[in-house]
PDB file of C-alpha atoms in Angstrom:
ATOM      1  CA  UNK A   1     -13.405  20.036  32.005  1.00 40.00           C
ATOM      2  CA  UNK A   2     -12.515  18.576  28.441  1.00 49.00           C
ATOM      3  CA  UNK A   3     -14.724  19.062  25.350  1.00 46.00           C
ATOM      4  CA  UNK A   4     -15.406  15.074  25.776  1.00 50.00           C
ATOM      5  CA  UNK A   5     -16.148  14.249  28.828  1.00 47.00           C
ATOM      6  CA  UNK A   6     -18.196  17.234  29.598  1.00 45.00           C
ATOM      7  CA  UNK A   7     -20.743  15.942  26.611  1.00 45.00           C
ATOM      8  CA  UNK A   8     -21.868  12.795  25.876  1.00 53.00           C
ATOM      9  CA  UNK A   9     -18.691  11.021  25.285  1.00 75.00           C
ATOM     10  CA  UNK A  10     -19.737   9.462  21.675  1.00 80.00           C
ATOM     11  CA  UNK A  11     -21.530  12.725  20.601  1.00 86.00           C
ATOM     12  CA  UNK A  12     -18.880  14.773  21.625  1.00 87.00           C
ATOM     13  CA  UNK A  13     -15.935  13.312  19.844  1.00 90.00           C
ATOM     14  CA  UNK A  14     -18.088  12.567  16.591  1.00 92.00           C
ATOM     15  CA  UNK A  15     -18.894  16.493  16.872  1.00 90.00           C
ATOM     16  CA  UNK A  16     -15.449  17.426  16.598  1.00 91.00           C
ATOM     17  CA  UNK A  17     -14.552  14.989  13.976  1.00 92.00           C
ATOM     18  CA  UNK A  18     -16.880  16.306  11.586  1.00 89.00           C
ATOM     19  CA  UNK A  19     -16.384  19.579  12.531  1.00 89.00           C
ATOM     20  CA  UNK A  20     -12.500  18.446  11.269  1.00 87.00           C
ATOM     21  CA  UNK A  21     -13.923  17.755   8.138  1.00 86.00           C
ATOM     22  CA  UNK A  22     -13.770  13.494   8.861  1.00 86.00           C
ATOM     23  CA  UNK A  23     -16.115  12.099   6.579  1.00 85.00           C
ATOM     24  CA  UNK A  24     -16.836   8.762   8.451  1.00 89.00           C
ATOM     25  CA  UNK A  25     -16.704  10.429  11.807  1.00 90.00           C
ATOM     26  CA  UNK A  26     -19.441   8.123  13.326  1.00 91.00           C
ATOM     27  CA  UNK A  27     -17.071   4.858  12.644  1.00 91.00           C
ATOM     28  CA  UNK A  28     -14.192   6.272  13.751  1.00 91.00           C
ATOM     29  CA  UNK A  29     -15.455   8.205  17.216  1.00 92.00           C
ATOM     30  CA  UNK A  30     -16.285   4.372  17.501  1.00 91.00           C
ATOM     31  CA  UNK A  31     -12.947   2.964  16.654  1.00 91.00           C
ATOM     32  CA  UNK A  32     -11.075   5.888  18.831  1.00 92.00           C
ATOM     33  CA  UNK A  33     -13.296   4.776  21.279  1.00 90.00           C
ATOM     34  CA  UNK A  34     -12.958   1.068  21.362  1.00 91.00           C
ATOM     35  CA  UNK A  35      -9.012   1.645  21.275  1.00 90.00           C
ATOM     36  CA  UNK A  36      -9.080   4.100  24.044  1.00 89.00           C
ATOM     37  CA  UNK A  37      -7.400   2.672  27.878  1.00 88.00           C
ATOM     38  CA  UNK A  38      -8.743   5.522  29.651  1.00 88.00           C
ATOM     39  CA  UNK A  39     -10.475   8.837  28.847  1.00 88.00           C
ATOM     40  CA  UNK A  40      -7.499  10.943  28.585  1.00 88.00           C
ATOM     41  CA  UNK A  41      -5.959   8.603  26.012  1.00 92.00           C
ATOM     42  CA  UNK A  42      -9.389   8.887  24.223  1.00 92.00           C
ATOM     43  CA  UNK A  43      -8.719  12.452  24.335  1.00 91.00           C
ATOM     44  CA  UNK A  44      -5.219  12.743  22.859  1.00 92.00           C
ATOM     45  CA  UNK A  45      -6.182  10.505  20.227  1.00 92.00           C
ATOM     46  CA  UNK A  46      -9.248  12.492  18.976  1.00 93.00           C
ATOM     47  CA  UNK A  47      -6.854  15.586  19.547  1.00 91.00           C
ATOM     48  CA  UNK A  48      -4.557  13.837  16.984  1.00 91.00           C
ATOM     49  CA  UNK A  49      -7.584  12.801  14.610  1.00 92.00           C
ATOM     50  CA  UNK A  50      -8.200  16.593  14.307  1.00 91.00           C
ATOM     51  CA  UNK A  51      -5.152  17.500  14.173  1.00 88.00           C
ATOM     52  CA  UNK A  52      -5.001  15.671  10.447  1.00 86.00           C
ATOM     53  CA  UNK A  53      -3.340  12.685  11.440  1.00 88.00           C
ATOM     54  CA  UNK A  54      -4.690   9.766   9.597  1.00 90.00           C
ATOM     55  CA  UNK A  55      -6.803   7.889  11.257  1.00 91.00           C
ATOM     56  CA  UNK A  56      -4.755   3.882  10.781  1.00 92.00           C
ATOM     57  CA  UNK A  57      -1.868   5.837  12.267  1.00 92.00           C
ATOM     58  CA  UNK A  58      -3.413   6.672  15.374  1.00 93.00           C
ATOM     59  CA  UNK A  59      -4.737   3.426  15.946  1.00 94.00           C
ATOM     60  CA  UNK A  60      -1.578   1.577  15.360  1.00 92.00           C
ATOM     61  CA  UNK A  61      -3.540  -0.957  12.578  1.00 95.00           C
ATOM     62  CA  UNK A  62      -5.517  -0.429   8.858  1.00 94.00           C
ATOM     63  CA  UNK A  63      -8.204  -3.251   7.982  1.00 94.00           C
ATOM     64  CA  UNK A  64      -6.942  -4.550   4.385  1.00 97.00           C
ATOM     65  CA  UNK A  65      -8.648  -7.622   2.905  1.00 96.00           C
ATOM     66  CA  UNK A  66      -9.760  -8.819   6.290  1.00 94.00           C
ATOM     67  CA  UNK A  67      -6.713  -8.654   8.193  1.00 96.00           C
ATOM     68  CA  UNK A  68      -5.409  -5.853  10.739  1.00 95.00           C
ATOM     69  CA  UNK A  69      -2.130  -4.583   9.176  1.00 97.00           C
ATOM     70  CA  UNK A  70       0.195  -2.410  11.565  1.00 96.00           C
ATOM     71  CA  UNK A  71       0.967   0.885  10.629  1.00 95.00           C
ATOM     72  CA  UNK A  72       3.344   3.035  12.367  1.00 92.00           C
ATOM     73  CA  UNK A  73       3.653   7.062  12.349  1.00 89.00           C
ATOM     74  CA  UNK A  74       4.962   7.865   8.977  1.00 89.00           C
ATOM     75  CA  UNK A  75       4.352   4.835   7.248  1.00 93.00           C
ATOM     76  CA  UNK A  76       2.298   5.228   4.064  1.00 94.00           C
ATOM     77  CA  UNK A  77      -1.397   3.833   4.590  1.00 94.00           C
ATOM     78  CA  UNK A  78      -2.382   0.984   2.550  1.00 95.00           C
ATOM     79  CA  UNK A  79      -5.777   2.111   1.057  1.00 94.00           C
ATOM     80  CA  UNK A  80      -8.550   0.306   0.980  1.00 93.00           C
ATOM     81  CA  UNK A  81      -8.660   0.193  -3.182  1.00 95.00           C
ATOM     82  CA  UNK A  82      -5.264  -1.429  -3.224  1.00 97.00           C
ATOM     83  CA  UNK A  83      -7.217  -4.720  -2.463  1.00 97.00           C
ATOM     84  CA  UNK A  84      -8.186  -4.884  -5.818  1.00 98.00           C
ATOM     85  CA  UNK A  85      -4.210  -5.246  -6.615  1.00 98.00           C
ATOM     86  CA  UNK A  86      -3.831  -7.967  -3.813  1.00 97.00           C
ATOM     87  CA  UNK A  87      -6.972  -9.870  -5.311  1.00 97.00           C
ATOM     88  CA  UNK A  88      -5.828  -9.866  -8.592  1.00 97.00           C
ATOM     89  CA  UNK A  89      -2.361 -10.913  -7.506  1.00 97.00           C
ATOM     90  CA  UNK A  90      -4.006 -14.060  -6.052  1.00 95.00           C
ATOM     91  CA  UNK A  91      -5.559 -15.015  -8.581  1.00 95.00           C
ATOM     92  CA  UNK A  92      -2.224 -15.499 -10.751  1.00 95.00           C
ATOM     93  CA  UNK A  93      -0.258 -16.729  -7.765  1.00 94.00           C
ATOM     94  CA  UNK A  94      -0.034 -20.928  -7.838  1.00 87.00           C
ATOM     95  CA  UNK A  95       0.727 -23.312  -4.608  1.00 85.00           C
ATOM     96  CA  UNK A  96       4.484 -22.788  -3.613  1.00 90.00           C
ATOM     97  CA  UNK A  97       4.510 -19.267  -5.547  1.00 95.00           C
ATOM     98  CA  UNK A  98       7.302 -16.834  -5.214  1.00 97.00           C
ATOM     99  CA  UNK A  99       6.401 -13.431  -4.520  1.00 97.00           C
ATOM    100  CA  UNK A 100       7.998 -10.228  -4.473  1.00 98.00           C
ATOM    101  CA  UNK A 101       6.524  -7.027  -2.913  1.00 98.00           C
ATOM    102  CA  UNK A 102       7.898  -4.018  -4.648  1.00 98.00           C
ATOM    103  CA  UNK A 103       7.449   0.114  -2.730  1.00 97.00           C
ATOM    104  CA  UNK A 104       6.003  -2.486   0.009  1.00 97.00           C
ATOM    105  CA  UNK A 105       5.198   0.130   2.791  1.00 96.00           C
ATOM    106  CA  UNK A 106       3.742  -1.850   5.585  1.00 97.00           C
ATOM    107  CA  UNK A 107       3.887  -4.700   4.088  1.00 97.00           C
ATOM    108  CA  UNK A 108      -0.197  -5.330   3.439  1.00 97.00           C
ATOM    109  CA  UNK A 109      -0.425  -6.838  -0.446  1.00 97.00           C
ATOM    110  CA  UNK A 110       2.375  -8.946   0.405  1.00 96.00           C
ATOM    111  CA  UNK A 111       0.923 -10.297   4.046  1.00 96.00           C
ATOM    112  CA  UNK A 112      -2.618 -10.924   2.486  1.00 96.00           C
ATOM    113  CA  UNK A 113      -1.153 -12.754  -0.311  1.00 95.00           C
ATOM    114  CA  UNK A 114       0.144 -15.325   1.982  1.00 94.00           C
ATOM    115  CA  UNK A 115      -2.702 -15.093   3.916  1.00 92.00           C
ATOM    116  CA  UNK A 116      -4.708 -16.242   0.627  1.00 89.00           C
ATOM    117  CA  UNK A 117      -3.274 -19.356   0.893  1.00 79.00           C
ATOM    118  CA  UNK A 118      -0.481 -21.267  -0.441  1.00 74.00           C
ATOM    119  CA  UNK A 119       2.924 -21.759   0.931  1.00 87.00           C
ATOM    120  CA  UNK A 120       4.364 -18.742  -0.276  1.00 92.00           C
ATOM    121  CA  UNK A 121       7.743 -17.624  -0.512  1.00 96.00           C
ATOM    122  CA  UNK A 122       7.399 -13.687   0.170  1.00 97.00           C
ATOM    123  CA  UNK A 123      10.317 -11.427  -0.053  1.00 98.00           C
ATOM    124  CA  UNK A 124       9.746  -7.578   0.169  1.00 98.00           C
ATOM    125  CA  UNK A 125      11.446  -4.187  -0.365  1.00 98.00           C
ATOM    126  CA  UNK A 126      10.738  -0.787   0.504  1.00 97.00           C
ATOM    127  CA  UNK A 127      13.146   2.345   0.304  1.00 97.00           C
ATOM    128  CA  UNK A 128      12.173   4.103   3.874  1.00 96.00           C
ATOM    129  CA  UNK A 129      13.608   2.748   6.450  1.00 96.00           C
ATOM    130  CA  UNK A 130      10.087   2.985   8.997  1.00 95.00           C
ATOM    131  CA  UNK A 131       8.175   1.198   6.483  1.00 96.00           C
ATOM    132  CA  UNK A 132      10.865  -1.545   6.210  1.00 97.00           C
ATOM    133  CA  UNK A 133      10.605  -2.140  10.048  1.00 96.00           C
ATOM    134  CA  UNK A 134       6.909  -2.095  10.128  1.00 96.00           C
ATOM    135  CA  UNK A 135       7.004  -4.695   7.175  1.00 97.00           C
ATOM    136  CA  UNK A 136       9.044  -6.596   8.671  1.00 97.00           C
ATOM    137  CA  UNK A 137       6.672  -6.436  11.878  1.00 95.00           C
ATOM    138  CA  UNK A 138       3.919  -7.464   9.987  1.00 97.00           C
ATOM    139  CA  UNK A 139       5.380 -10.095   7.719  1.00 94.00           C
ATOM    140  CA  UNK A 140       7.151 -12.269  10.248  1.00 89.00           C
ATOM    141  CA  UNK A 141       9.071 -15.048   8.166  1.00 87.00           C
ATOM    142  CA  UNK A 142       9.402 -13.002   5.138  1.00 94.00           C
ATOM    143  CA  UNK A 143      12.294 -11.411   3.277  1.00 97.00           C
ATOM    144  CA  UNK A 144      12.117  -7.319   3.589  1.00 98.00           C
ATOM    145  CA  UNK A 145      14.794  -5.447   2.440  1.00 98.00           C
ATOM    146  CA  UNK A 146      15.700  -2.148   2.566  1.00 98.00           C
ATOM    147  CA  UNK A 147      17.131  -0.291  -0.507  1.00 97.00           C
ATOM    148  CA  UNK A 148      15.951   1.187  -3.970  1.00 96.00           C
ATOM    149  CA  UNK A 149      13.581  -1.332  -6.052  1.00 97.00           C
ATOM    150  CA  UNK A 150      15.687  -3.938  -7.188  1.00 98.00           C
ATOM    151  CA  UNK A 151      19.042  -3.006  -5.540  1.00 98.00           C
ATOM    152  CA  UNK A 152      19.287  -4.779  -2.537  1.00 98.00           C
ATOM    153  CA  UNK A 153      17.471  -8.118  -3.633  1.00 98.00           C
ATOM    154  CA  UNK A 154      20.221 -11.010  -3.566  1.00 97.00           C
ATOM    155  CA  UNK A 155      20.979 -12.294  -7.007  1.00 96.00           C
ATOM    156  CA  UNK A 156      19.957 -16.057  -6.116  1.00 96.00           C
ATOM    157  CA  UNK A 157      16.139 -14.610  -6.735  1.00 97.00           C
ATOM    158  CA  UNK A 158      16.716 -13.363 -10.471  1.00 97.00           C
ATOM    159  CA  UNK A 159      14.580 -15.465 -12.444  1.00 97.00           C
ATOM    160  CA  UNK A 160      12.622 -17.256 -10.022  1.00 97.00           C
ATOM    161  CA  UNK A 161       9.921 -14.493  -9.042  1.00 98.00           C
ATOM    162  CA  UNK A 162       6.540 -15.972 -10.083  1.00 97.00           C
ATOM    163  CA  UNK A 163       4.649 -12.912  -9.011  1.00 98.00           C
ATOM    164  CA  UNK A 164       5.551  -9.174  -8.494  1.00 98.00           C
ATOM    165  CA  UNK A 165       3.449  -6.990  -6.876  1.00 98.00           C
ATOM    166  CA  UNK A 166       4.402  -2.891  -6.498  1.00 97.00           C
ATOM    167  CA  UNK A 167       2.241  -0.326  -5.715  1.00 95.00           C
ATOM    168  CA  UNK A 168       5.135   2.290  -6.752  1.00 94.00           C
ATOM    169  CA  UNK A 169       3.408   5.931  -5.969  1.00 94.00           C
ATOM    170  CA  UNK A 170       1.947   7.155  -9.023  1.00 94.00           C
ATOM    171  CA  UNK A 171       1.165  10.472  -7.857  1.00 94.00           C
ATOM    172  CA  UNK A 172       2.276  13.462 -10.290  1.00 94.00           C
ATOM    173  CA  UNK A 173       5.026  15.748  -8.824  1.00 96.00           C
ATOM    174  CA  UNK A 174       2.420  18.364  -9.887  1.00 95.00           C
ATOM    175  CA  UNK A 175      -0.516  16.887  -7.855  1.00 94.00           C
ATOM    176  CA  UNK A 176       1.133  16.548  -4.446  1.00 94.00           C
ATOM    177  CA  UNK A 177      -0.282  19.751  -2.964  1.00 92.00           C
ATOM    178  CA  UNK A 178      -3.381  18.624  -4.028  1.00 91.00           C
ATOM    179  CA  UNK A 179      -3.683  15.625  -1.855  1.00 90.00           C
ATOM    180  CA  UNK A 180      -5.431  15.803   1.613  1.00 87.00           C
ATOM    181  CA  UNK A 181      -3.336  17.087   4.196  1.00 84.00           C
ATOM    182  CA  UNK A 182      -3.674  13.247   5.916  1.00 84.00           C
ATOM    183  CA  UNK A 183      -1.221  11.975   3.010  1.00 88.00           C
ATOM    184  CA  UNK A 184       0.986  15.131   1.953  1.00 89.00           C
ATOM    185  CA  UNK A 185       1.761  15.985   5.444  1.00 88.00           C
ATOM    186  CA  UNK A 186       2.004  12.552   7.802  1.00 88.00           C
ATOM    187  CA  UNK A 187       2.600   9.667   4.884  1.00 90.00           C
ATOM    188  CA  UNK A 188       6.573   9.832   3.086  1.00 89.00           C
ATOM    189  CA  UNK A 189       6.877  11.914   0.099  1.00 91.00           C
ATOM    190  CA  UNK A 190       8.620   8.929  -1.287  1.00 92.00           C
ATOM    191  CA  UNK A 191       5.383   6.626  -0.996  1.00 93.00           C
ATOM    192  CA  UNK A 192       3.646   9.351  -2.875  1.00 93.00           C
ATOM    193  CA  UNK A 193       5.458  11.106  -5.741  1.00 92.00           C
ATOM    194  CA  UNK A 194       5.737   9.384  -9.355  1.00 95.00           C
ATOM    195  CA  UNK A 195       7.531  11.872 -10.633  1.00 95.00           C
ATOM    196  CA  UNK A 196       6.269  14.413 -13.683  1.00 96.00           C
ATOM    197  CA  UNK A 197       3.739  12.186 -14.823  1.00 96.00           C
ATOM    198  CA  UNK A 198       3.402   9.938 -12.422  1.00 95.00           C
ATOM    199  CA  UNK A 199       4.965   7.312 -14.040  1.00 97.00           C
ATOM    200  CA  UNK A 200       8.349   6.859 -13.329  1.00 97.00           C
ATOM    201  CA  UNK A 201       8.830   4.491 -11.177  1.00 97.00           C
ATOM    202  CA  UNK A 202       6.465   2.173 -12.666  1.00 98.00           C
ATOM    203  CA  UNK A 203       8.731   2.844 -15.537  1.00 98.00           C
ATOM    204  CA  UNK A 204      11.880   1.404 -13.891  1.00 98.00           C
ATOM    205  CA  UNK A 205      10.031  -1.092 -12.102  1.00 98.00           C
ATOM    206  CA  UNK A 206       8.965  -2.520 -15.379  1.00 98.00           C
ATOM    207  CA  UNK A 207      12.191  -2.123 -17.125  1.00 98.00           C
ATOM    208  CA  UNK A 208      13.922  -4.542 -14.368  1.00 97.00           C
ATOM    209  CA  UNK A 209      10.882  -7.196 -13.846  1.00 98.00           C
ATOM    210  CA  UNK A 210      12.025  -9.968 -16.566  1.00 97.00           C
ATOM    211  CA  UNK A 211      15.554 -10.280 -14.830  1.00 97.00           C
ATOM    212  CA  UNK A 212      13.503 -11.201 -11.457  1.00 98.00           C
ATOM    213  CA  UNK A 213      10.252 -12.941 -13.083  1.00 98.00           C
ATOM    214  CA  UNK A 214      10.307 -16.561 -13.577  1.00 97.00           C
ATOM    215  CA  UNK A 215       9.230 -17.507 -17.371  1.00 97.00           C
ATOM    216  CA  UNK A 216       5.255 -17.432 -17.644  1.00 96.00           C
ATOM    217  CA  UNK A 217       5.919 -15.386 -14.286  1.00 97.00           C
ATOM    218  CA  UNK A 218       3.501 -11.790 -13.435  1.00 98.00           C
ATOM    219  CA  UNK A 219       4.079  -8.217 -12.571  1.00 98.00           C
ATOM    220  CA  UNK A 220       1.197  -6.331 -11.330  1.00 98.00           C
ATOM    221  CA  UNK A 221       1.353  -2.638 -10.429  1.00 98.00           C
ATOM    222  CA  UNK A 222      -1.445  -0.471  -9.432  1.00 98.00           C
ATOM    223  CA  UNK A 223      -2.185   2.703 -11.507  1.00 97.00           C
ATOM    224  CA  UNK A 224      -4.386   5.374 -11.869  1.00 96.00           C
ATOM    225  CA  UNK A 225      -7.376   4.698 -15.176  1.00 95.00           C
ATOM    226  CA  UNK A 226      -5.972   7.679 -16.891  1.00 95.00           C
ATOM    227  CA  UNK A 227      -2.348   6.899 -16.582  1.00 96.00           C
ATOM    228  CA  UNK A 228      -3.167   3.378 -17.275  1.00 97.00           C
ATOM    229  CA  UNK A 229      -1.867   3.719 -21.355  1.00 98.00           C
ATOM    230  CA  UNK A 230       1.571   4.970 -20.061  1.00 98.00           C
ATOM    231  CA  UNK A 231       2.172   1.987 -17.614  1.00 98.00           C
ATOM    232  CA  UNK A 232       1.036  -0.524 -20.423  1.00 98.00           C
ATOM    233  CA  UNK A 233       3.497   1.336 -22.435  1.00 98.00           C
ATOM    234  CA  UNK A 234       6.080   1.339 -19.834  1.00 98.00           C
ATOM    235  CA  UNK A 235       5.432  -2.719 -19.291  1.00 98.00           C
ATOM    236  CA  UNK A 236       5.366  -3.570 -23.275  1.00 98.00           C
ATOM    237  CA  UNK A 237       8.823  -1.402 -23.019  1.00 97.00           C
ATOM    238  CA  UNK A 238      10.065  -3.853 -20.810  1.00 97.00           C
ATOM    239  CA  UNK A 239       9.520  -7.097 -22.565  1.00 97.00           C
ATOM    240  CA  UNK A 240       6.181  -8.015 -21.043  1.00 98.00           C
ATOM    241  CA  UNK A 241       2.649  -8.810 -22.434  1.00 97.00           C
ATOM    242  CA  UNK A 242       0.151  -6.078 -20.827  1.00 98.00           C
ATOM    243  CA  UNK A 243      -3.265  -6.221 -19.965  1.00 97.00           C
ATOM    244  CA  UNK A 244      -5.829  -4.052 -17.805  1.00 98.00           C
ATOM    245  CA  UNK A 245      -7.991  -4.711 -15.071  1.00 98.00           C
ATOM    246  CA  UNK A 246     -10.688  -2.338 -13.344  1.00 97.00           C
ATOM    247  CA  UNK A 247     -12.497  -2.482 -10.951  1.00 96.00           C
ATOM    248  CA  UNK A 248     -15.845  -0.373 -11.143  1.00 93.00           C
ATOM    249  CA  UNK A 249     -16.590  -0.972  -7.399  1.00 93.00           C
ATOM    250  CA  UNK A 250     -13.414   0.205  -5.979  1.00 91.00           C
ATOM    251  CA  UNK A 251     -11.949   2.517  -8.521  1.00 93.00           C
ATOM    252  CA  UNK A 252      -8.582   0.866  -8.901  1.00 96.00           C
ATOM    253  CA  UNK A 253      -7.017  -0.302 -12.023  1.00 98.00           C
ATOM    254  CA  UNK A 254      -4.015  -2.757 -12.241  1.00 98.00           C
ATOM    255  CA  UNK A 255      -1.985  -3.119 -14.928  1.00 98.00           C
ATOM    256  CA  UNK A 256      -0.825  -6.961 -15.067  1.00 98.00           C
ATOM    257  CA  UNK A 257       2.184  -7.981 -17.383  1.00 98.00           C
ATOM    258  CA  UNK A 258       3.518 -11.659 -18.204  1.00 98.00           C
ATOM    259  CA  UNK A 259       6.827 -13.073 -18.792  1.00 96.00           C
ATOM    260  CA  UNK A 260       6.975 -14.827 -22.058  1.00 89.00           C
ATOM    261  CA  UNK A 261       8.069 -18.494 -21.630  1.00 86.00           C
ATOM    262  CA  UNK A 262      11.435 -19.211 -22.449  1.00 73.00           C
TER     263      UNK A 262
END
């Protein structure tokens, strides 16, 4: 008889979980639960759970600003604090705005920016080829590409983008091993690692922005509080006008640059 059903189902599986170290393990026995067809699904899943597997990738979905996102095995998570980036990107985004998603992964800021309202025009990119299909899942009618930043976006876009949105990883190489074993095992290194300092691919995506940013246009990136002097350096670098924004409730920071009118 399995460890589940020869307990109390709900006790059982919560037991485990925070015997697995699961912090929330009372919400998510219930979501495990609720997305269960029959006990021995129920089973496999919670097997998976304490296993390490994050949680969004066993259910299939990750709640971001209200909306179920899909999220495949392997796809980077989009994390909770990241709404903070997706907020602040609506607030600069006008009626009929262009947007570009940058490092997109599954495709959340992008989706919940349209979902904001607005008749928005979204294109997105992402380097890993999973992501890019479970972007493209969860963005039906946008753009998604698949290629390095900038590379495979079609010239007819360069200066029309009114807002750019990348949550580039920002991880140091340095840190990786440091993460939870949810992110440096099951998420893409690529969707993690900045490079030495963490910076670097904020770096070129700042570098490249004013080529793809309509005049007056925005690029917001996400960033860490104590790396946020080196991505306003990297955007000042790169011809835009920085400023910060933080978040006390969530913990995120977002650096936000403009495009000088013409």
């Amino acid at each position: 008889m399995s460890a589940i059903s020869s307990l109390c189902p709900q006790t059982a599986i919560v037991t485990r979980l925070r015997a697995a170290g699961c912090v929330f393990a009372e919400d998510e026995a219930r979501l495990l639960a609720a997305a269960a067809a029959t006990p021995d699904h129920l089973e496999a899943m919670v097997d998976r759970r304490v296993a390490g597997l994050p949680l969004e990738q066993i259910l299939g979905w990750a709640e971001f600003c209200g909306l179920r996102i899909a999220v495949d095995p392997g796809v980077f998570v989009p994390r909770r604090r990241t709404e903070f980036l997706a907020r602040q990107a609506a607030a600069v985004a006008h009626h009929r705005a262009v947007v570009l998603d940058l490092c997109c992964g599954s495709g959340a800021v992008g989706v919940a920016l349209t979902a904001a309202g607005g008749d928005v025009e979204l294109h997105a990119v992402d380097v890993d080829p999973a992501a890019v299909r479970c972007a493209r899942r969860n963005a039906a009618g946008a753009r998604v590409y698949e290629g390095d930043l900038y590379d495979p976006l079609p010239r007819s876009l360069r200066g029309r983008v009114d807002v750019l949105v990348a949550n580039a990883p920002y991880v140091p190489t340095g840190s990786i091993g440091m993460l939870p074993p949810e992110a440096r095992v099951h998420e893409p290194l690529v969707a993690l690692d900045g490079g030495t300092d963490g910076v670097d691919l904020q770096r070129k995506v700042a570098a490249g922005a004013t080529r793809w940013l309509a005049p007056g246009g925005h690029l917001l990136i996400e960033t860490s509080d104590r790396q946020a002097p080196l991505t306003v350096d990297a955007f000042a670098r790169g011809g835009l006008t920085p400023r910060v924004a933080r978040s006390d409730e969530s913990g995120a920071t977002v650096v936000i640059g403009t495009r000088r009118p013409d």
